[in-house]
Amino acid sequence: MKRTFKLQNVLLFGLLIFSLSFLSSCTESTSVEIARFSPGTITAYKRGIFVAEDTLSLKATDKLEIWTEVDFSYQGKQNLFFRLVLLRGDEYISEFYVDPEKAERFELDFREERDSTVYRKINAYNGLFSVEQDGDYNVKVLLMGLKNPSLDLNKTDLILRKQE
C-alpha cells in the first residue's frame, strides 16, 4: 500500500513538472519568419546594386526580430557582417549593421580550428527593431567583410521574424 502511494506521488510530481514547463514555454513570445536574405557573397554598395532585397508591408506596431545564420570557413583573419538599409518608397529611412559574432543570444555558436582553417557556424538572435509608420518598406541587405581568398561561404542568411 505504501509503495503505491509513493508511486502516485512520483507520478503527480512528474505531471506537475511537465505542466509547469509547458505553461512557461507558452508564455514566451513566438515569432514567424517574414523574410530571409541570403547574399551569399561579400560585396559593396555600387551604383545602387544590392545583393539581396525584398519589399515588406509593415505596421508601426510590428516588432521585428533580426536573426542570422552563417556557416563559413577561412584561414587567417575574417570578419563578416550584414548591412541592412531600409527605404519607404524612394525615401531613405535608416540603416544598420548586424555582426553575427556579436549577437544578443546564440542558439548555435560553433568555432573550430583545424590545419590553420577556422570553421564557424552561428545561429543567433541579433536584436529587435520596428518602423515608425505603416507602409511598404524596401529592405536591402549586403554581406560585407574582408575579401579573404580562402573564405568559403556555405550559408549567409539574415532573417527577419515578426513577433506574434
XYZ file of C-alpha atoms in Angstrom:
164
model
C 0.000 0.000 0.000
C 2.784 2.443 0.889
C 4.629 1.643 -2.332
C 1.531 2.514 -4.432
C 1.159 5.778 -2.554
C 4.776 6.730 -3.300
C 4.374 5.809 -6.964
C 1.291 8.033 -7.191
C 3.227 10.904 -5.600
C 6.076 10.444 -8.064
C 3.617 10.410 -10.987
C 1.820 13.511 -9.685
C 5.122 15.293 -9.147
C 6.220 14.400 -12.709
C 2.906 15.641 -14.117
C 3.274 18.891 -12.169
C 6.802 19.481 -13.502
C 5.691 18.724 -17.069
C 2.702 21.092 -16.742
C 4.841 23.910 -15.354
C 7.431 23.558 -18.119
C 4.684 23.502 -20.765
C 2.981 26.592 -19.343
C 6.258 28.516 -19.064
C 7.068 27.754 -22.711
C 3.639 29.036 -23.738
C 4.327 32.434 -22.194
C 7.451 33.045 -24.293
C 6.962 35.265 -27.309
C 6.720 33.469 -30.602
C 7.781 34.804 -33.937
C 7.217 33.915 -37.551
C 9.738 34.337 -40.374
C 8.654 37.041 -42.821
C 11.837 37.449 -44.892
C 15.159 35.716 -45.482
C 18.061 37.428 -47.205
C 20.875 35.204 -48.492
C 23.531 37.407 -50.115
C 25.975 34.507 -50.474
C 28.909 36.710 -51.431
C 30.805 39.652 -49.990
C 30.098 42.818 -51.908
C 29.909 46.571 -51.561
C 27.258 49.088 -52.497
C 27.961 50.150 -56.067
C 25.625 52.066 -58.346
C 22.568 51.133 -56.283
C 23.071 47.375 -56.572
C 22.354 45.252 -53.528
C 22.826 41.505 -53.393
C 19.545 40.732 -51.587
C 16.360 42.768 -51.208
C 12.635 42.434 -50.620
C 9.597 44.652 -50.102
C 7.638 44.098 -46.894
C 4.328 45.554 -45.726
C 4.962 46.590 -42.136
C 2.934 48.234 -39.402
C 4.271 50.601 -36.761
C 3.114 48.093 -34.134
C 5.220 45.267 -35.640
C 8.200 44.144 -33.597
C 10.787 42.606 -35.911
C 13.497 40.265 -34.691
C 16.789 40.068 -36.574
C 18.370 36.608 -36.755
C 21.496 35.444 -38.532
C 22.513 32.005 -39.736
C 26.049 31.718 -41.056
C 28.319 28.809 -41.886
C 31.770 29.638 -43.253
C 35.449 28.765 -43.069
C 38.633 30.729 -43.654
C 42.365 30.943 -42.998
C 43.989 33.973 -41.391
C 41.613 36.792 -40.454
C 37.982 37.240 -41.404
C 35.028 39.306 -40.304
C 31.521 39.067 -41.718
C 28.646 41.431 -41.127
C 25.414 42.436 -42.803
C 24.453 45.967 -43.825
C 20.676 46.434 -43.784
C 19.174 49.516 -45.482
C 15.502 50.422 -45.027
C 13.559 52.554 -47.556
C 9.886 53.504 -47.825
C 9.320 54.159 -51.493
C 12.342 56.234 -52.533
C 12.710 57.712 -49.041
C 15.750 56.569 -47.064
C 14.600 55.604 -43.545
C 17.631 54.089 -41.829
C 20.424 51.577 -41.998
C 22.348 49.492 -39.533
C 24.957 46.776 -39.374
C 24.484 43.276 -37.961
C 27.515 41.314 -36.772
C 26.602 37.626 -36.240
C 29.546 37.192 -33.853
C 28.246 39.954 -31.546
C 24.689 38.681 -31.201
C 22.492 39.150 -28.137
C 21.669 35.443 -27.888
C 23.199 32.404 -29.572
C 21.227 29.286 -30.408
C 24.393 27.868 -32.007
C 27.915 29.256 -31.730
C 30.428 26.785 -33.136
C 34.091 27.602 -33.745
C 36.784 25.061 -34.522
C 40.297 25.395 -35.886
C 41.883 22.535 -37.853
C 45.006 22.694 -40.005
C 45.085 26.534 -39.833
C 41.464 26.733 -41.081
C 38.760 28.233 -38.875
C 35.254 26.754 -39.169
C 32.376 28.938 -37.919
C 28.658 28.230 -37.594
C 26.328 30.704 -35.927
C 22.580 30.807 -35.463
C 21.775 33.866 -33.379
C 19.263 36.474 -32.325
C 20.792 39.872 -33.078
C 18.155 42.281 -31.819
C 14.808 43.913 -32.363
C 13.639 46.827 -34.474
C 10.407 48.453 -35.599
C 9.276 51.106 -38.062
C 7.566 54.374 -37.131
C 4.800 54.285 -39.765
C 2.674 51.684 -41.517
C 3.738 51.133 -45.109
C 5.598 49.141 -47.711
C 9.307 49.053 -46.934
C 12.121 48.008 -49.217
C 14.762 46.124 -47.244
C 18.184 45.862 -48.864
C 20.938 43.648 -47.495
C 24.645 43.408 -48.245
C 27.163 40.954 -46.847
C 30.400 42.752 -46.019
C 33.803 41.743 -44.681
C 37.414 41.122 -45.604
C 37.921 39.839 -49.136
C 39.939 36.853 -47.961
C 40.686 34.442 -50.852
C 40.445 31.437 -48.500
C 36.891 32.376 -47.426
C 34.369 29.605 -48.121
C 30.731 30.644 -47.566
C 28.250 27.808 -47.087
C 25.396 29.871 -45.650
C 24.924 33.594 -45.057
C 21.340 34.380 -44.085
C 19.845 37.404 -42.376
C 16.303 36.574 -41.260
C 13.506 38.901 -40.192
C 10.873 37.442 -37.886
C 7.735 39.204 -36.722
C 6.740 38.722 -33.098
C 3.203 37.479 -32.598
